[in-house]
CSV table of C-alpha atoms and ligand atoms in Angstrom, one decimal:
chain,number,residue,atom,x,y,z
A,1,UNK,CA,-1.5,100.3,-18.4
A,2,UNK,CA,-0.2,96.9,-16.7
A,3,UNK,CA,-0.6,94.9,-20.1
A,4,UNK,CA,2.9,95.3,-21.1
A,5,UNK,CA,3.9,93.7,-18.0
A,6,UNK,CA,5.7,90.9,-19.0
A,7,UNK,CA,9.0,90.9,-19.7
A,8,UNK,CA,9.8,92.1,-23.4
A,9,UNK,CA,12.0,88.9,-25.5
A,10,UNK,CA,15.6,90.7,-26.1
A,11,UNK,CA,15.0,92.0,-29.2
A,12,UNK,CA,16.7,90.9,-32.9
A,13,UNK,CA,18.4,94.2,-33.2
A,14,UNK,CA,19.7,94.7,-29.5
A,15,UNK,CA,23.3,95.5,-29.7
A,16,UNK,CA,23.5,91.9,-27.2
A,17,UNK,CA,21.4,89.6,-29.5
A,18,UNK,CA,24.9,87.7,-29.7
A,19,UNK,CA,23.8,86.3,-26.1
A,20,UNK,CA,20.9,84.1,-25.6
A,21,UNK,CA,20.2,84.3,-22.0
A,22,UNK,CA,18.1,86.3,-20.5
A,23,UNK,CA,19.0,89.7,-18.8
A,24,UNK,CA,19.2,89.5,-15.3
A,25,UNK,CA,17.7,93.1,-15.0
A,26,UNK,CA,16.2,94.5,-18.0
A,27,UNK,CA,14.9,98.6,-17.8
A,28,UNK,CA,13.1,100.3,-20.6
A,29,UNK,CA,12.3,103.8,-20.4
A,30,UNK,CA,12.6,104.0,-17.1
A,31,UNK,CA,12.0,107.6,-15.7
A,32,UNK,CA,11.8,108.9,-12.2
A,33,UNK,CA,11.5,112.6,-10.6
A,34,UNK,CA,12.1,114.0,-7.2
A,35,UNK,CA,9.0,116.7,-7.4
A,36,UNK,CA,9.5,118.8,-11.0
A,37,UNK,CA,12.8,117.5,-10.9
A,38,UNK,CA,13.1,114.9,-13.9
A,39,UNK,CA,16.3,112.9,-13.2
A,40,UNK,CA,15.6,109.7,-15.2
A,41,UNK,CA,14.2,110.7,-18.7
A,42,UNK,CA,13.4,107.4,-20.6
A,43,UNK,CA,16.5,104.5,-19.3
A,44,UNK,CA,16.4,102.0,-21.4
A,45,UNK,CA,19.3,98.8,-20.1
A,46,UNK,CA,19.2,95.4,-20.2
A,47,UNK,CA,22.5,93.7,-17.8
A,48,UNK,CA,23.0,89.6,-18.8
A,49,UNK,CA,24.4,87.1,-16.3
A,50,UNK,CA,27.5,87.2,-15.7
A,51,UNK,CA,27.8,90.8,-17.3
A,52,UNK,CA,29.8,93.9,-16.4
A,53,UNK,CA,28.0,96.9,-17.1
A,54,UNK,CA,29.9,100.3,-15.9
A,55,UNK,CA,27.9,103.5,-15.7
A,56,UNK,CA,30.0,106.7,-16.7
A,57,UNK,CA,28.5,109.9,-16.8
A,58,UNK,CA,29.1,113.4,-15.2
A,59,UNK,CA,27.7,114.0,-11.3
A,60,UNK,CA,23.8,115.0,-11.3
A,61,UNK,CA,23.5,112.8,-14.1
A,62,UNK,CA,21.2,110.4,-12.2
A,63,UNK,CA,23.3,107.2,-11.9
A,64,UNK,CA,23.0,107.0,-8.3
A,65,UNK,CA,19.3,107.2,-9.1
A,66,UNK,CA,18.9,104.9,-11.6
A,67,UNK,CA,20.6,102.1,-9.5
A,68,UNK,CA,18.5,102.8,-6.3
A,69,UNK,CA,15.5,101.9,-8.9
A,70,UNK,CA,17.1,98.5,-9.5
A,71,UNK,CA,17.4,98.2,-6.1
A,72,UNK,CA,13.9,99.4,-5.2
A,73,UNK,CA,14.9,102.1,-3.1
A,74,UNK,CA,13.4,104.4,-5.1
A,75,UNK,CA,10.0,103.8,-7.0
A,76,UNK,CA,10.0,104.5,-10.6
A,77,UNK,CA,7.2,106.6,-12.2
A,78,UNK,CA,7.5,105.8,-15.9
A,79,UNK,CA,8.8,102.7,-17.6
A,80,UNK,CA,9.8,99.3,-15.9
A,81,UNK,CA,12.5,97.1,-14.4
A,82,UNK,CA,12.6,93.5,-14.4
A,83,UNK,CA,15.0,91.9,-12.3
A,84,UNK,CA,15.4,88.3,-13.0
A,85,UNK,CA,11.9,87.9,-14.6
A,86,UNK,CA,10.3,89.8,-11.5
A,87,UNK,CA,8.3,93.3,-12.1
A,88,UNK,CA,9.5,96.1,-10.3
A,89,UNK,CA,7.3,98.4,-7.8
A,90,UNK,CA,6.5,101.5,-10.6
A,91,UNK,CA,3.8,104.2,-10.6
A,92,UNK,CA,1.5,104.1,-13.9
A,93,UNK,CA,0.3,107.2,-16.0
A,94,UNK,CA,-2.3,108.0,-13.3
A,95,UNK,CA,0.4,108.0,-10.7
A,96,UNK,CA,-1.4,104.6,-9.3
A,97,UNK,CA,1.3,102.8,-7.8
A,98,UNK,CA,2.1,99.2,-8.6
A,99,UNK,CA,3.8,97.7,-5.7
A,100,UNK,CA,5.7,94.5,-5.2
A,101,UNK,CA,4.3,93.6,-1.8
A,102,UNK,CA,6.8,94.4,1.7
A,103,UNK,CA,7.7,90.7,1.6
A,104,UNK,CA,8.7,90.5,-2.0
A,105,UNK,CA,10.4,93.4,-2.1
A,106,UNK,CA,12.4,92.2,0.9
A,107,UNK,CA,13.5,88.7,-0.6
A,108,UNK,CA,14.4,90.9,-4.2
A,109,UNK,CA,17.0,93.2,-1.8
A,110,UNK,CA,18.0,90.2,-0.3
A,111,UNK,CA,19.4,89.4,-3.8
A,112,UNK,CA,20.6,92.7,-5.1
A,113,UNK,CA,24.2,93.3,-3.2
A,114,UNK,CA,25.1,96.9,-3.2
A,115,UNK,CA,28.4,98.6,-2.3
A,116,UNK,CA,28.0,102.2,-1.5
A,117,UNK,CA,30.7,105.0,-1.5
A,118,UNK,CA,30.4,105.5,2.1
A,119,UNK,CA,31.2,101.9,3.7
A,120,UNK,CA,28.6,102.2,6.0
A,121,UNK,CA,30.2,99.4,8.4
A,122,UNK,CA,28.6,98.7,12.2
A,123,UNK,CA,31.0,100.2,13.9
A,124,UNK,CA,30.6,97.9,17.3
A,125,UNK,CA,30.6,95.2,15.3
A,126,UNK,CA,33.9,93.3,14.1
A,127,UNK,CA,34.9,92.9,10.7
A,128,UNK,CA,33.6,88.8,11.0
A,129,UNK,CA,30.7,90.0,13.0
A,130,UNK,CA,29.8,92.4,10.5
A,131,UNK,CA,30.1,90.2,7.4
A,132,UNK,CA,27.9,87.2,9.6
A,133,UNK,CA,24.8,89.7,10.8
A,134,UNK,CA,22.6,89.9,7.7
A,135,UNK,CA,22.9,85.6,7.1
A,136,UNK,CA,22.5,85.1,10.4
A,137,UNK,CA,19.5,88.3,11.5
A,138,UNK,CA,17.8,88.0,7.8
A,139,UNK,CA,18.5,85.0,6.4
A,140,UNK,CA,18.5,82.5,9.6
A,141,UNK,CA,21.6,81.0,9.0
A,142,UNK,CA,23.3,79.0,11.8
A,143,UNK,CA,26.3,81.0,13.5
A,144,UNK,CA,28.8,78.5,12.7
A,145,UNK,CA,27.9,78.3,9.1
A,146,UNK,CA,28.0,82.1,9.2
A,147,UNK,CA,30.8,82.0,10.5
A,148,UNK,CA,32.6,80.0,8.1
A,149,UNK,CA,31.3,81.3,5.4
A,150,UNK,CA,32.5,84.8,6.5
A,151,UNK,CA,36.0,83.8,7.3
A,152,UNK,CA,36.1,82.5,3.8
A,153,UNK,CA,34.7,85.7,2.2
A,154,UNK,CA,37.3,87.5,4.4
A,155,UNK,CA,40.0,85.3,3.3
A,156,UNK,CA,38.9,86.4,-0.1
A,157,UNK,CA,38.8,89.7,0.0
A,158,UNK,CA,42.4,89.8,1.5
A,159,UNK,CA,41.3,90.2,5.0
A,160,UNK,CA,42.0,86.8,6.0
A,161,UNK,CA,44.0,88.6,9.1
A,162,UNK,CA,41.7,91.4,10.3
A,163,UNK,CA,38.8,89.5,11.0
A,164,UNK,CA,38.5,90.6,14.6
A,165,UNK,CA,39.6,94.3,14.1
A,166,UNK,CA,36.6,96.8,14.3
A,167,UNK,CA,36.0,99.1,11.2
A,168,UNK,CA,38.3,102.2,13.4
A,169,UNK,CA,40.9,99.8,13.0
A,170,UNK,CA,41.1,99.3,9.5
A,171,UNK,CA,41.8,101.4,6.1
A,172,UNK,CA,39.6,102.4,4.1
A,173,UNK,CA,40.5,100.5,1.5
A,174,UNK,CA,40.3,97.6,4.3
A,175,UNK,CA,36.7,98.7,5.1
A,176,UNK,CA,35.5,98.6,2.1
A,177,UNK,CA,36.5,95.3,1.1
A,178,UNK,CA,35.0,93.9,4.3
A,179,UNK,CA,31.5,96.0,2.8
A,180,UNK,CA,32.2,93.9,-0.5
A,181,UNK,CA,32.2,90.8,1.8
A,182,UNK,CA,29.3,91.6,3.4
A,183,UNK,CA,27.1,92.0,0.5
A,184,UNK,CA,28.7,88.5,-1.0
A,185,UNK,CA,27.7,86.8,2.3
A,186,UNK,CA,24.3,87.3,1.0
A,187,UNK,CA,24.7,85.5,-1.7
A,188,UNK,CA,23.7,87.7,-4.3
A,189,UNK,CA,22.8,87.7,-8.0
A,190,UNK,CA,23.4,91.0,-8.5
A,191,UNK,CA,26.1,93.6,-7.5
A,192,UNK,CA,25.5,97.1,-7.6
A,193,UNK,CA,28.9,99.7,-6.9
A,194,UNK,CA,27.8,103.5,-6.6
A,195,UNK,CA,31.7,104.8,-6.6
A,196,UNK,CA,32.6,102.6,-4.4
A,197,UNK,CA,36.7,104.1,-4.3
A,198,UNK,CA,35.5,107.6,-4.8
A,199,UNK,CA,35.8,108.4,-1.0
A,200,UNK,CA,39.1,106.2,0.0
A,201,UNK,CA,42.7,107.8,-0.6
A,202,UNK,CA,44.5,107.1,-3.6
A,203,UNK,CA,46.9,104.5,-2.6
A,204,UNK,CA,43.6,102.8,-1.4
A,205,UNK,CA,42.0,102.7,-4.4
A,206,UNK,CA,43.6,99.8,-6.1
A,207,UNK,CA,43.1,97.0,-3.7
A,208,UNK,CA,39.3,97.8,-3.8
A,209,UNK,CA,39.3,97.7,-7.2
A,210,UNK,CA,41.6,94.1,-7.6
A,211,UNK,CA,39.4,92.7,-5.4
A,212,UNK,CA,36.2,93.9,-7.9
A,213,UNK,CA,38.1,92.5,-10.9
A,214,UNK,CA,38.4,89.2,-9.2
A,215,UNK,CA,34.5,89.5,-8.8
A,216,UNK,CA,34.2,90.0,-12.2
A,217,UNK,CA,36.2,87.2,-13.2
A,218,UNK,CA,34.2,84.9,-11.2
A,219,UNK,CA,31.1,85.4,-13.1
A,220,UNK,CA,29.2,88.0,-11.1
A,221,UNK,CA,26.8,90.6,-12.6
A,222,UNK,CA,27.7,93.9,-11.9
A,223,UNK,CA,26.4,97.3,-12.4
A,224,UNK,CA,29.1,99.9,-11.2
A,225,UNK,CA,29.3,103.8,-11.0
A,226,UNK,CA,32.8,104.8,-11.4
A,227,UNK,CA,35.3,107.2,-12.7
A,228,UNK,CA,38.2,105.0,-12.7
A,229,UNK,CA,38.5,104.5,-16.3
A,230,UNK,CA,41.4,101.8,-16.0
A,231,UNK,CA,39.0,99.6,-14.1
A,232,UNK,CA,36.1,100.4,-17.0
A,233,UNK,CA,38.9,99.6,-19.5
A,234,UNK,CA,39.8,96.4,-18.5
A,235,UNK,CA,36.8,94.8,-16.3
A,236,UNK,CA,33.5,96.0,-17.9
A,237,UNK,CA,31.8,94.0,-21.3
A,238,UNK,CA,30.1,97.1,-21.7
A,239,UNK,CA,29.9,101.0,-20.7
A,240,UNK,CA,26.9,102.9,-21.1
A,241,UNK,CA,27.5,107.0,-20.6
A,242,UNK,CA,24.7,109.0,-18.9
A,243,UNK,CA,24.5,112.6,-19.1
A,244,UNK,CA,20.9,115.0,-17.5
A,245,UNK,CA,19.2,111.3,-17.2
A,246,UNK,CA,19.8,109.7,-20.7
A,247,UNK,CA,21.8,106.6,-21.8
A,248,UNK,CA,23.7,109.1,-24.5
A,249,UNK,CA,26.0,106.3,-25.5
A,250,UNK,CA,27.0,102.7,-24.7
A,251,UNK,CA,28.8,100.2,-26.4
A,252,UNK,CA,32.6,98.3,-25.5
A,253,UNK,CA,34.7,100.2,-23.7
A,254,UNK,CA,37.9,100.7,-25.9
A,255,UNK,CA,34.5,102.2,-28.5
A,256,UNK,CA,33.1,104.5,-25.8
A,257,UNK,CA,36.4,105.8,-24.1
A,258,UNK,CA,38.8,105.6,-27.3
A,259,UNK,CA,36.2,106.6,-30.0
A,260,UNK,CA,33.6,108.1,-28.4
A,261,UNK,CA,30.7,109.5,-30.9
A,262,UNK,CA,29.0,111.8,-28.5
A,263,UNK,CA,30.5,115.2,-28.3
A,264,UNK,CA,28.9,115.1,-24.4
A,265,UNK,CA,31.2,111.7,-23.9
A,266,UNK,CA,34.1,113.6,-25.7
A,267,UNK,CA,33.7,116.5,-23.7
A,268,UNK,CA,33.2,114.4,-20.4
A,269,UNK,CA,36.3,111.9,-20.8
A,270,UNK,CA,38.6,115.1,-21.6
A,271,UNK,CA,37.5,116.8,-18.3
A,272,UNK,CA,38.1,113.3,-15.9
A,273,UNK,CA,41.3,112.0,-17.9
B,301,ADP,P1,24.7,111.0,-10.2
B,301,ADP,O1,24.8,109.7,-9.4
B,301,ADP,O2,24.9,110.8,-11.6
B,301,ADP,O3,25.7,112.0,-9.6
B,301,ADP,P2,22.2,111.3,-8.9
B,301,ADP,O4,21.3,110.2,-9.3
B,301,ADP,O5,22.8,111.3,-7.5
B,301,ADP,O6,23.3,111.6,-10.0
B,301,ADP,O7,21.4,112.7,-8.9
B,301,ADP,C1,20.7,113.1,-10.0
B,301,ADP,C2,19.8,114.3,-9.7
B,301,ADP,O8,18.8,113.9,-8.8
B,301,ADP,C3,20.6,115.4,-8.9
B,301,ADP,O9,20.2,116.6,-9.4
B,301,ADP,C4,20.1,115.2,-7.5
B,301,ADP,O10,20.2,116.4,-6.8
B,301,ADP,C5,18.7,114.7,-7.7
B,301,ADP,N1,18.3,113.9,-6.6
B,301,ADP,C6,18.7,112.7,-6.2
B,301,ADP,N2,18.1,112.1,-5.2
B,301,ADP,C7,17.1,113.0,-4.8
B,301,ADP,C8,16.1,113.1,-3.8
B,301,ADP,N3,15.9,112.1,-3.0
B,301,ADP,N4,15.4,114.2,-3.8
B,301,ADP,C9,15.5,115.2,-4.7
B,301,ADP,N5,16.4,115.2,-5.6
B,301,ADP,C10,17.3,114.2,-5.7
């Protein structure tokens, strides 16, 4: 084990030989467990710059899982996961682990933006102030350039006006954009979204979602969870379904959610539509 380490060339037959770059995060046959408990059975995805990739599948399924393994918050124990050209940590057959070291692993999240259900804003902490802590605490940026740079990703976001309310004054929707901005301020090559409108109201939903699109249109990679089928429809390149920890089908999304060949894709789009 360990001589397969470097990252596999796309191959001729991918489905996304059309593109010549290289994936930003490429997986193959990734599989992780919690005890007997296999949730990842063999995930095989490569993501390209600029690429988004949305992750449909029915809950349990392990998306949540498999994106906390791009993320390293979770350590894979078969398979492995290259983001930009870098190894993930993974565990080999022997269960021997094969770490990134603490610092590595720190300057790879530093990378990886991710937007969680849950908004998970400080709570003391102003919308501005919230958006300018990780630059400023990690990253050692200036407060004035932090500064700027968060009014700006504010601005952006549509909060241009709220950037000295405190999360309990703002929407959900509102808070949720201001976590979007947060992970931006870090400049980031990566976005991951684990449902990230699953837990706001309705009416909330579509503001987090333009702001997402916009995102998309500028070029960032994303890998998002979602079951809003409108945004997989018209933002995502590609959609791959999941169902018990297996990629069951991927492909464009007018294939996947119009014709889908999977009778578990069928059967899922029918019960969320
Ligand atoms: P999804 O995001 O598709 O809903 P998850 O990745 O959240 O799926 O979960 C997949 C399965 O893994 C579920 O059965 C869940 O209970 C289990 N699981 C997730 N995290 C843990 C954990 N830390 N310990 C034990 N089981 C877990």
């Amino acid at each position: 084990d360990g001589a397969n380490d470097a990252q596999p060339r796309p191959s001729a037959t991918a489905p996304v030989a059309a593109r010549s770059d290289e994936p930003l995060v490429r997986a193959v046959n990734v599989m992780k467990s919690f005890g007997k408990h296999e949730v990842l059975k063999g995930i095989d995805l490569d993501v390209h710059p600029g690429e988004v990739v949305v992750l449909l599948g029915p809950s349990g399924s392990g998306k949540t899982t498999f994106l906390r393994c791009i993320n390293q918050l979770e350590t894979i124990d078969g398979g492995r996961i290259w983001v930009d050209g870098d190894l993930m940590g993974y565990a080999d057959k022997g269960g021997q682990l094969h770490r990134l070291t603490d610092r590595k692993i720190a300057a790879q999240r530093r990378e990886i933006g991710m937007v969680f259900q849950r908004f998970n804003l400080f709570p003391h902490m102003t919308a501005l102030e919230n958006v300018m802590e990780a630059p400023v605490q990690v990253k050692g940026v200036g407060k004035a350039e932090a500064k700027a740079e968060a009014e700006r990703l504010l601005e952006r976001v549509g909060l241009g006006d709220k950037t000295k309310h405190y999360p309990s004054q703002l929407s959900g929707g509102q808070q949720q954009r201001v976590a979007i901005a947060r992970a931006l301020a870090m400049q980031p090559k990566l976005m991951l979204f684990d449902e990230p409108t699953s837990a706001l109201d309705p009416e909330l939903v579509g503001e987090v979602l333009a702001v997402m699109k916009e995102l998309a249109k500028d070029g960032m990679t994303m890998v998002v969870v979602t079951h809003e089928m409108s945004f997989a429809r018209d933002v995502a390149d590609r959609v791959v379904f999941m169902d018990a920890g297996v990629v069951v089908e991927t492909g464009a999304p007018r294939d996947v959610i119009n014709n889908p060949q999977h009778e578990r894709t069928r059967s899922f789009l029918s019960r969320i539509r």
